[in-house]
Coordinates of C-alpha atoms and ligand atoms in Angstrom, one line a residue:
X1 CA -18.2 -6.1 -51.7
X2 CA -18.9 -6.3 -55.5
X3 CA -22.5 -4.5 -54.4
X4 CA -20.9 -1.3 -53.8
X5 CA -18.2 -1.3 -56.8
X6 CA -20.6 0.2 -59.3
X7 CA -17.7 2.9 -60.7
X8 CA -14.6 0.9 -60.4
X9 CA -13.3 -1.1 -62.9
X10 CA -11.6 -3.3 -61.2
X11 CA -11.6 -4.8 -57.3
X12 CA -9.6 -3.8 -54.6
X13 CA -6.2 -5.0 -54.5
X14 CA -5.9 -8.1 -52.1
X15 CA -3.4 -6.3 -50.1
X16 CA -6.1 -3.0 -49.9
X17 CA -8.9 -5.1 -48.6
X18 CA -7.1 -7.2 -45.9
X19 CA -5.8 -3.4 -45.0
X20 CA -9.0 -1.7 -44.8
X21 CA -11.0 -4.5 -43.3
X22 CA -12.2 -4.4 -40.0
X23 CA -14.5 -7.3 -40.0
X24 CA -12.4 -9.8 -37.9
X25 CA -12.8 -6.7 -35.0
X26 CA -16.0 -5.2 -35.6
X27 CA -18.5 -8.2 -36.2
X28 CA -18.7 -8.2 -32.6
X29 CA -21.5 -5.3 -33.3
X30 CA -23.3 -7.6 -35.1
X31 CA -26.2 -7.7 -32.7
X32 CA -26.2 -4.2 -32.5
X33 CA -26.1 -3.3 -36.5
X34 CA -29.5 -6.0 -36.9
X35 CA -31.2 -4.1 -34.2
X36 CA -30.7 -0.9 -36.0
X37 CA -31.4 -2.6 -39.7
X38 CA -34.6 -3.6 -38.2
X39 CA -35.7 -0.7 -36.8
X40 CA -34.5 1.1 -39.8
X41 CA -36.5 -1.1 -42.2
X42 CA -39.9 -0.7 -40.0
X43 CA -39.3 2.7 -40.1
X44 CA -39.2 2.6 -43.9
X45 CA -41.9 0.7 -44.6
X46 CA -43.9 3.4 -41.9
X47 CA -42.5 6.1 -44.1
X48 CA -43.9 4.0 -47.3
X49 CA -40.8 4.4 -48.6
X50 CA -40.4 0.2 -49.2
X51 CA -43.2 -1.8 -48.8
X52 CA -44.5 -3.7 -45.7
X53 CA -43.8 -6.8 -47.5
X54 CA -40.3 -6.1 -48.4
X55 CA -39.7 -4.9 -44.7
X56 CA -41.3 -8.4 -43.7
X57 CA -38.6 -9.9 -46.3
X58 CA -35.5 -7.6 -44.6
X59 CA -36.6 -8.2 -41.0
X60 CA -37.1 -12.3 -41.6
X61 CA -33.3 -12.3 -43.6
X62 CA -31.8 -10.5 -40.3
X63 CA -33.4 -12.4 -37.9
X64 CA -31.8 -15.5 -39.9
X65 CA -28.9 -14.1 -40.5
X66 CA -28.4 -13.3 -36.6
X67 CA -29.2 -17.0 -35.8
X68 CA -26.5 -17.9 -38.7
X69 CA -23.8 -15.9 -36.6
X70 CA -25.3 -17.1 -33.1
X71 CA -24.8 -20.9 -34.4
X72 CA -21.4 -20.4 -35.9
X73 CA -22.8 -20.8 -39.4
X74 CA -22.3 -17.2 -40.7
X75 CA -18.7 -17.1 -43.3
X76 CA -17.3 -13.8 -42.1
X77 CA -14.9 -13.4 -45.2
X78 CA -12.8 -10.5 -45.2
X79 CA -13.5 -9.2 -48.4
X80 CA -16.9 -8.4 -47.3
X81 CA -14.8 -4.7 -45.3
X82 CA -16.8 -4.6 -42.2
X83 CA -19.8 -6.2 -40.2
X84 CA -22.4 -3.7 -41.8
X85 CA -21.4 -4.9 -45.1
X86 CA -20.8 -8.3 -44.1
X87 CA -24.6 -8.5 -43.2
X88 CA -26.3 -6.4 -45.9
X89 CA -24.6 -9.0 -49.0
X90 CA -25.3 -11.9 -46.8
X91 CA -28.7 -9.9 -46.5
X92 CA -28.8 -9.5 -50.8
X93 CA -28.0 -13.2 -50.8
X94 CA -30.8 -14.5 -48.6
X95 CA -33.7 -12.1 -50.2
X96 CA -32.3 -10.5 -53.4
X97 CA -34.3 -7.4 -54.4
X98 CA -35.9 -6.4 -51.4
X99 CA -32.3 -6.6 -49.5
X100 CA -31.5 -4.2 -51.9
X101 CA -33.6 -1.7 -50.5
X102 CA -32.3 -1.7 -47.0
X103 CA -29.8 1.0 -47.2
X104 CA -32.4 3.5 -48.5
X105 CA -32.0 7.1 -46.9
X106 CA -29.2 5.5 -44.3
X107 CA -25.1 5.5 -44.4
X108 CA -22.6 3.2 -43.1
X109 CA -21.5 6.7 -41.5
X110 CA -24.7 7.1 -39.4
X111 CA -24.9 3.2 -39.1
X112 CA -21.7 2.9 -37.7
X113 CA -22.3 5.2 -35.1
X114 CA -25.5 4.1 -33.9
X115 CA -24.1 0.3 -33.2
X116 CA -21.4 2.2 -31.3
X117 CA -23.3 4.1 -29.4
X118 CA -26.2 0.8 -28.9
X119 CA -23.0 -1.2 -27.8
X120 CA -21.3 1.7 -24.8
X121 CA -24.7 1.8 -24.0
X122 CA -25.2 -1.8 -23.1
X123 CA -21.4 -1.8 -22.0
X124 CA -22.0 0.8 -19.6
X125 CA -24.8 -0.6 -18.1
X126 CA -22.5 -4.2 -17.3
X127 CA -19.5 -1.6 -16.1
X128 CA -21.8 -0.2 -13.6
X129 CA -22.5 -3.5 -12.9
X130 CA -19.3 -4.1 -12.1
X131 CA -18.4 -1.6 -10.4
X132 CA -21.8 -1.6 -7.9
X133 CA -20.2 -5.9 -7.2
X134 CA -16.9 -4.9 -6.7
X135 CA -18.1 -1.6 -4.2
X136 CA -20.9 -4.6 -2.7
X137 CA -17.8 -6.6 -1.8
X138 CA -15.5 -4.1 -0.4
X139 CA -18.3 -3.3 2.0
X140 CA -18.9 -6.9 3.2
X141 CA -15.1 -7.3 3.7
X142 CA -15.2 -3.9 5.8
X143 CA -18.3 -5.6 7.8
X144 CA -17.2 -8.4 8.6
X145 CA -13.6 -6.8 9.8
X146 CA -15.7 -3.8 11.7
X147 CA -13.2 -3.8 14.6
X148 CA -10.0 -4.0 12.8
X149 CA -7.4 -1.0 13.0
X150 CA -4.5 -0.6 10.7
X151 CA -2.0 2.0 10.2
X152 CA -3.2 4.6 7.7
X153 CA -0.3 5.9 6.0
X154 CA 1.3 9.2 4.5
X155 CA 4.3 8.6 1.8
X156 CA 3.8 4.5 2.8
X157 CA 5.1 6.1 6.5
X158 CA 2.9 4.9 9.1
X159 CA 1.1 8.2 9.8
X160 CA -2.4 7.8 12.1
X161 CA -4.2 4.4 13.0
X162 CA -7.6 4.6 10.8
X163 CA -9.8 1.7 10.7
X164 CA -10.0 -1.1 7.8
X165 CA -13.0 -0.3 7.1
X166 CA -12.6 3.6 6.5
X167 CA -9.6 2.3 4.3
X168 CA -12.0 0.2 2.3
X169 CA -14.4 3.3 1.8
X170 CA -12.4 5.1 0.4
X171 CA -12.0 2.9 -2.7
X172 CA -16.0 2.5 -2.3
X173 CA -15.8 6.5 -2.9
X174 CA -13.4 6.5 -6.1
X175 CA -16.0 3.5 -7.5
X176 CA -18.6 6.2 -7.0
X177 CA -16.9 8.5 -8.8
X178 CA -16.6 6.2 -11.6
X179 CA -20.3 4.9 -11.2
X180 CA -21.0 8.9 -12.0
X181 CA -18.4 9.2 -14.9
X182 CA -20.0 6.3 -16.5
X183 CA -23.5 7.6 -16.7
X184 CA -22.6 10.8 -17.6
X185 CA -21.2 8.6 -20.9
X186 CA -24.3 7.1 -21.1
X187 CA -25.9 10.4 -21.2
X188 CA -23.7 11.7 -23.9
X189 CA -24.3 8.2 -25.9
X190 CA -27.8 8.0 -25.6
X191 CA -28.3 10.2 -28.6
X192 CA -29.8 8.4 -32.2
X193 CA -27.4 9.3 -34.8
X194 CA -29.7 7.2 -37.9
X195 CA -31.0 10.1 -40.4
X196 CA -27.8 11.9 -40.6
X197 CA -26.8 9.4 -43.4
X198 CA -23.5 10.4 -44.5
X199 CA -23.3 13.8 -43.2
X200 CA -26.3 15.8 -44.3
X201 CA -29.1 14.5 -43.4
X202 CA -31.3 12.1 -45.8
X203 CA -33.3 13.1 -48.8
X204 CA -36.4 11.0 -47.2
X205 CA -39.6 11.5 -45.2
X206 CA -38.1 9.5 -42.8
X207 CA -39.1 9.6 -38.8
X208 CA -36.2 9.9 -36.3
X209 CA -38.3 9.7 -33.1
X210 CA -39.7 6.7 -34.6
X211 CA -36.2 4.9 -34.6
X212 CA -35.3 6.7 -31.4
X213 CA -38.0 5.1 -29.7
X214 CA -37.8 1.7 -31.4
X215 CA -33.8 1.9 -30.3
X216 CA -34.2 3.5 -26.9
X217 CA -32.7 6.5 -27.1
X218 CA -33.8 9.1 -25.6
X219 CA -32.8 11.8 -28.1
X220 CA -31.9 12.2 -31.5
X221 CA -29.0 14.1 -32.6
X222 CA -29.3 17.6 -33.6
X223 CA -26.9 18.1 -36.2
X224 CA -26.1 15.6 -38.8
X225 CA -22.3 16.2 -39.1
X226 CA -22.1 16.3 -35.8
X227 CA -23.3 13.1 -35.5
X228 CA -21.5 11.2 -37.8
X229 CA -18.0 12.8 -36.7
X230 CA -18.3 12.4 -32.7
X231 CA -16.6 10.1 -31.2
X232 CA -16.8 11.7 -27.6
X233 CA -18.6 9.1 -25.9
X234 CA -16.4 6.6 -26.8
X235 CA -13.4 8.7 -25.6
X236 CA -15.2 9.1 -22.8
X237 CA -16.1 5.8 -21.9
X238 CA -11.9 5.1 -22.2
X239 CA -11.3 8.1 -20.5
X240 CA -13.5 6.7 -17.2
X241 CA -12.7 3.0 -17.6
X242 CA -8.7 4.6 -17.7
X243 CA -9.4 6.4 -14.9
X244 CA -11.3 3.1 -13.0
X245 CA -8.1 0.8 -14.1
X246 CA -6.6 3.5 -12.0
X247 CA -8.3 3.1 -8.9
X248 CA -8.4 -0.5 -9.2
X249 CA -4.5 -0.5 -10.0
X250 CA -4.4 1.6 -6.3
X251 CA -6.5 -1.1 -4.7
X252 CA -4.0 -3.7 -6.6
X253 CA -1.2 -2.5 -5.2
X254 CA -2.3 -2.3 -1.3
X255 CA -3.2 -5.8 -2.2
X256 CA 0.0 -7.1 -3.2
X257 CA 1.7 -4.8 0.1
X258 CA -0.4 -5.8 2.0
X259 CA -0.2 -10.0 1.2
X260 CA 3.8 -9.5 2.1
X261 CA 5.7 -11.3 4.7
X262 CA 6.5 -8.3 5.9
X263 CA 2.8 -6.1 5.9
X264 CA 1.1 -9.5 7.0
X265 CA -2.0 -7.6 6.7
X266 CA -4.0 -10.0 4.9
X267 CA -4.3 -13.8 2.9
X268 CA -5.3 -14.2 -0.1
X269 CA -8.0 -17.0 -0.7
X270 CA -5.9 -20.3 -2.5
X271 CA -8.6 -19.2 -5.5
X272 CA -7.4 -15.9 -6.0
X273 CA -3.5 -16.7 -5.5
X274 CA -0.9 -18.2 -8.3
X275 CA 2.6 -20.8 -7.5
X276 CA 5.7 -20.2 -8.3
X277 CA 7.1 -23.0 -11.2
X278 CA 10.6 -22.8 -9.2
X279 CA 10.0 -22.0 -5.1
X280 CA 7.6 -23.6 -3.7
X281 CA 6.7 -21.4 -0.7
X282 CA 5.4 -19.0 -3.1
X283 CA 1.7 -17.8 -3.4
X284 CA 1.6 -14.9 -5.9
X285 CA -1.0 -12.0 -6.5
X286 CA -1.0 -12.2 -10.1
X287 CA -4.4 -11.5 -10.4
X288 CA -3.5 -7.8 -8.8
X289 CA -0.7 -7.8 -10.9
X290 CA -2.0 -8.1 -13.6
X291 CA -4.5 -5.7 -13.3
X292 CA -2.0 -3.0 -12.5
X293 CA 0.0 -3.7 -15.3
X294 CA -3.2 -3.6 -17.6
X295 CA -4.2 -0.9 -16.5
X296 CA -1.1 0.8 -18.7
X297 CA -3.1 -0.7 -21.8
X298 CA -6.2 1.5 -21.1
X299 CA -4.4 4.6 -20.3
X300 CA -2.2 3.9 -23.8
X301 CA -6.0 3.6 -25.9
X302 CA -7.3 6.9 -24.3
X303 CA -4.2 8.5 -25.7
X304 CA -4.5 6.3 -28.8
X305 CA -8.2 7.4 -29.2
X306 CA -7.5 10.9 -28.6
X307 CA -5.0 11.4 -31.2
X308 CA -7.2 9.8 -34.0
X309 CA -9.4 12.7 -33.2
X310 CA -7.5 15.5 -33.1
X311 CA -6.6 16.5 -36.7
X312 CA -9.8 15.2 -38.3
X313 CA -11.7 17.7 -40.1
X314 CA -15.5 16.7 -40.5
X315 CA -17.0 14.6 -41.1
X316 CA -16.5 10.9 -41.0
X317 CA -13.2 10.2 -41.9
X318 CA -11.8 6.4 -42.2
X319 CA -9.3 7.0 -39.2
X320 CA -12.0 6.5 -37.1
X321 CA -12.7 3.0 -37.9
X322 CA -9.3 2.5 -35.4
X323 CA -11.7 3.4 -32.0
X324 CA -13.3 -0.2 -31.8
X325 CA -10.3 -2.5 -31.4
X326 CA -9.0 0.2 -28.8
X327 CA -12.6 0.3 -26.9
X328 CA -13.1 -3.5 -27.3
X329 CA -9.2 -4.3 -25.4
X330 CA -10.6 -1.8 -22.9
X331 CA -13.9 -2.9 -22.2
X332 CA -12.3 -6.8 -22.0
X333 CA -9.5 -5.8 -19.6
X334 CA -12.3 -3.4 -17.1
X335 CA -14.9 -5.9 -16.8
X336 CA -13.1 -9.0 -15.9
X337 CA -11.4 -7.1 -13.8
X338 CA -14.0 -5.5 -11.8
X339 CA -15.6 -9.5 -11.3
X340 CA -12.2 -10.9 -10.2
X341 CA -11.7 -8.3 -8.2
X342 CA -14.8 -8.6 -6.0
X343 CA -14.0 -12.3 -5.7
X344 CA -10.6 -11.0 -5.0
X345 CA -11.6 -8.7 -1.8
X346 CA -14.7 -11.1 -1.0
X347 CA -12.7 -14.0 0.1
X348 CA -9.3 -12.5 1.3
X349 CA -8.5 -13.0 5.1
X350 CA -7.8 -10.5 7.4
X351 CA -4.6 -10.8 10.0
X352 CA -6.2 -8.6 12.5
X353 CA -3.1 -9.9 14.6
X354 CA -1.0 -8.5 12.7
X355 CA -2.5 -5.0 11.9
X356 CA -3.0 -5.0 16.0
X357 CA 1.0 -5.2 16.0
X358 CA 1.6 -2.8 12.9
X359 CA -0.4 -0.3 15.0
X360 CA 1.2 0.0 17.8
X361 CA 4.7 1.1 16.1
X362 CA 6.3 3.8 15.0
X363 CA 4.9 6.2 17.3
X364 CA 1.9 6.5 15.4
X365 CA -0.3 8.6 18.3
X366 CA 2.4 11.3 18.1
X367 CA -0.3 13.6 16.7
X368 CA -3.1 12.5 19.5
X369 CA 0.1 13.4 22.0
X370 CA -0.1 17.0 20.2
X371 CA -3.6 17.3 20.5
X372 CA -3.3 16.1 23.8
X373 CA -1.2 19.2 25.1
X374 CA -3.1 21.4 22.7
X375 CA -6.1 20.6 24.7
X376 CA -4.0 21.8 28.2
X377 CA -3.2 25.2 26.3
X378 CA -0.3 25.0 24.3
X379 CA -0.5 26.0 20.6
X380 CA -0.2 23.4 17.9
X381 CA 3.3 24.6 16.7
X382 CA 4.3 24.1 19.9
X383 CA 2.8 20.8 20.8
X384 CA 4.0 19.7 18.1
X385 CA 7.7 20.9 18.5
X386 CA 7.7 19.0 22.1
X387 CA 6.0 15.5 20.9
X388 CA 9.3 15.5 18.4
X389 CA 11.6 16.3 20.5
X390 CA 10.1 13.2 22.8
X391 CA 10.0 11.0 19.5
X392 CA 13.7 11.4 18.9
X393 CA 14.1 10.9 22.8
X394 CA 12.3 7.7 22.8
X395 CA 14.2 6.5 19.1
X396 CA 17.5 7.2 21.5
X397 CA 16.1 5.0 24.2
X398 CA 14.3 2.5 22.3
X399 CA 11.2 2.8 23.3
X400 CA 7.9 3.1 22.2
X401 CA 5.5 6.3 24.1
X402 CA 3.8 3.3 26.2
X403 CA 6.8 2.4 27.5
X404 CA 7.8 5.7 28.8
X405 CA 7.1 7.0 32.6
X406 CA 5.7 9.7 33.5
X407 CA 8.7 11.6 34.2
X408 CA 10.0 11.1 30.9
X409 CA 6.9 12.8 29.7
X410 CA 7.2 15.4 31.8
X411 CA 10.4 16.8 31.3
X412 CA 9.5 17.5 27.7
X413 CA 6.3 19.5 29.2
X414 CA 4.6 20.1 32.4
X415 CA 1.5 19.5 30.5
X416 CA 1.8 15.8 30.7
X417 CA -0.3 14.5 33.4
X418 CA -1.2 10.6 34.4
X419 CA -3.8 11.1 31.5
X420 CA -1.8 10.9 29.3
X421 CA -0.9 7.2 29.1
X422 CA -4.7 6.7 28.7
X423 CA -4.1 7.9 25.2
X424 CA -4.5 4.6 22.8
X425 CA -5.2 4.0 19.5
X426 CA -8.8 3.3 20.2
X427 CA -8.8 7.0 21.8
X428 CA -7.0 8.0 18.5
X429 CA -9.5 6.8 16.5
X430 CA -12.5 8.2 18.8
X431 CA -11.5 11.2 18.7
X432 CA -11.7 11.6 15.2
X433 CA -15.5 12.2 15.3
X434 CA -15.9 14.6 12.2
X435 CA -18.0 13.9 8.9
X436 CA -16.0 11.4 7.2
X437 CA -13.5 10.1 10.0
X438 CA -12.6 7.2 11.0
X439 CA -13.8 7.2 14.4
X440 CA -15.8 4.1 14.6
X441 CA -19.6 5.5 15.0
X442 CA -19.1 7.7 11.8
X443 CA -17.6 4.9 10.1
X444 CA -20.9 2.4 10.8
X445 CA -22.3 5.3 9.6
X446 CA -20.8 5.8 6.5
X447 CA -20.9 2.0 5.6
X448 CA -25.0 1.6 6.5
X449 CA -25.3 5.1 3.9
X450 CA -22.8 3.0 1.2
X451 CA -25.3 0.3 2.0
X452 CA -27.9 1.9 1.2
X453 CA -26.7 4.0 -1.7
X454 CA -25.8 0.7 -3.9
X455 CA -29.2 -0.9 -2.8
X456 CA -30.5 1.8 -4.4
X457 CA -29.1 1.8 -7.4
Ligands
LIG501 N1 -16.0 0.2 -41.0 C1 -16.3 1.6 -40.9 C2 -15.9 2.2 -39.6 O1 -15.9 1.5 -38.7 C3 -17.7 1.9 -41.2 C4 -18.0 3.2 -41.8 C5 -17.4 3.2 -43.2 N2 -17.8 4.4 -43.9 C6 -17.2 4.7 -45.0 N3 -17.6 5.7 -45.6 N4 -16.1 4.0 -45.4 O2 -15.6 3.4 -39.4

């Protein structure tokens, strides 16, 4: 870093620069900070403020220098601080004078922040990825299982029988929600911070749209300490990928229920399953497991992230250097998740035997028995006073409402016709023909619009 020492008269302790270094963390932006050097450099020579032929020089030592990294031949050495300085010596080293020029009307303040904002841009793009495979395989698992019921359930009590499939759109729905929170990050990213140097602005004819366009970014930001300082969209990109670990950590833990001895409801594919080093009847969903215990690690860098922020006057200050190691652990535990996941739910097997069985206990049509005799007249409060007081009855006699006569029914309310053994949990279901239940027309419906929606893109 001796290129930058100019009015010390010594170099940094070897303790300060292992301290402050952040190369071993941030040369994964390497591709990013090129881009932006070479854009930057163009835009110079444009500007005549370097020549074309040292911008020639700067864009042939980058391009070489990128293909150094690429082939492992690059020496990231600590004491060169960080990946922007890392390539602008190694830059120096390559083309001497004219590497020198590079940093004209530019600051590692307004650098750092554009390969930030290049790399959650490119990031977001693969999380919405991600999440559009992981929704595409919850829907072919709901397909191909159109016809099974399970018990849907209120405090893990089996409440009303809903089917699989509705089950399953509901997590497609919280994916959407994150589909949306991610491109409202990418909205709030897309912004080109370069010409707010290190907080002011640049003493230089220089051309912002020009670099926005070269960059792709659809704006340019409109106040240069602003610029420097924000570090929204990355707090927001933790704040939505916490907030999808979340969901997924929901999905995880039906998973894991679900693959019990007891539940039954479903296999997991050999692929997706781990052994036990001592009992050897085990097959384990460590890969759900895993993901909701992860998902603890994102929700600890949100808060992590946050409080580097909060006390930080303007502009840049060096605490922020902290938000890549926290963004990088996030972005590597959300996107391998969302891949193994929709292998995960792709190839697990349904037990629609044992769903059939699950459904049929626990009294589970007791509200279709309200509605029933709300139908005949009676109010709700009422209905549903009687269908308890025949729950308890039934409990005492060990028996579930199919099992009981007619004349049981009736002495809790002269309501109860012969009809009333027709209700079943595939009347249950029917019945709830409203926007967004599970009776089994609206939910064909709902899975051709999901369809349709992720086709779309
Ligand atoms: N490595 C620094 C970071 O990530 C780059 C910006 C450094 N700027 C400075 N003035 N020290 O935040």
């Amino acid at each position: 870093m001796s290129h930058i020492r100019g009015r010390f008269k010594k170099p940094a302790d070897k303790l300060v620069a292992a301290y402050t270094a952040s190369l071993s963390c941030d040369r994964r932006l390497y591709r990013q900070d090129i881009a932006g050097s070479i854009a930057h450099a163009r835009m110079l020579a444009k500007q005549s403020i370097i020549s074309d032929d040292e911008a020639k020089q700067i864009v042939t030592g980058l391009e070489t220098i990128r293909k150094e990294i690429e082939q492992g031949k690059f020496a990231f050495r600590d004491e060169m601080e960080d990946i922007h300085m890392a390539i602008e010596a190694r830059l120096i080293e390559l083309i001497g004078e004219a590497g020198r020029k590079l940093h004209t009307a530019r600051s590692r303040n307004d650098q750092v922040s554009l390969d930030m904002r290049l790399f959650v841009k490119e990031t977001v793009t693969d999380t919405i990825g991600g999440l559009r495979g992981l929704q595409g395989a919850l829907l072919d698992l709901a397909e191909a299982n159109i016809d099974v019921v399970i018990p849907g359930y209120t405090h893990l009590q089996a409440a009303q029988p809903v089917l699989l499939a509705h089950h399953l759109l509901a997590y497609f729905e919280m994916l959407q929600r994150d589909v949306a929170r991610f491109g409202g990050c990418f909205g709030r990213a897309d912004v080109l911070p370069l010409g707010s140097g290190a907080l002011a602005g640049v003493a230089y004819a220089i051309d912002r749209d020009f670099l926005a366009r070269k960059l792709g970014f659809t704006r340019i930001s409109a106040n240069s300490l602003d610029a420097v300082a924000d570090r929204d969209f990355i707090v927001e990109y933790q704040a939505a990928a916490a907030m999808t670990m979340m969901h997924l950590s929901r999905l995880a833990e039906e998973i894991i229920l679900w693959s019990t001895a007891e539940f039954g409801f479903i296999t997991l594919d050999d692929a997706y399953a781990t052994g036990s080093s001592i009992m050897p009847q085990k097959k384990n969903p460590d890969v759900a497991e895993l993901a909701r215990g992860r998902a603890g690690r994102v929700y600890g860098g949100l808060t992590a992230l946050l409080t580097m922020m909060k006390g930080l006057p303007l502009a840049y200050n060096r605490d922020m250097q902290e938000d890549k190691a926290v963004l990088f652990e996030a972005v590597d535990i959300l996107l391998p998740t969302l891949e193994v996941f929709a292998g995960m739910v792709r190839t697990l097997e349904v037990n629609a035997e044992a769903t059939g069985v699950a459904v049929e206990r626990g009294y589970i049509l007791a509200t279709d028995l309200a509605d029933y005799l709300v139908k005949k007249g009676e109010s709700f409060r009422t209905a549903h006073e009687i269908v308890g007081k025949l729950v308890s009855y039934a409990l005492e006699k060990g028996k579930d409402f199919g099992q009981l006569d007619i004349k049981e029914y009736q002495q809790f309310s002269s309501h109860f016709g012969e009809d009333v053994l027709k209700i079943t949990v595939a009347s249950s279901l029917a019945a709830r023909d409203v926007p967004g239940g599970t009776a089994p027309e609206r939910v064909r419906q709902a899975l051709a619009e999901a369809r349709e929606l992720i086709a779309g893109r």
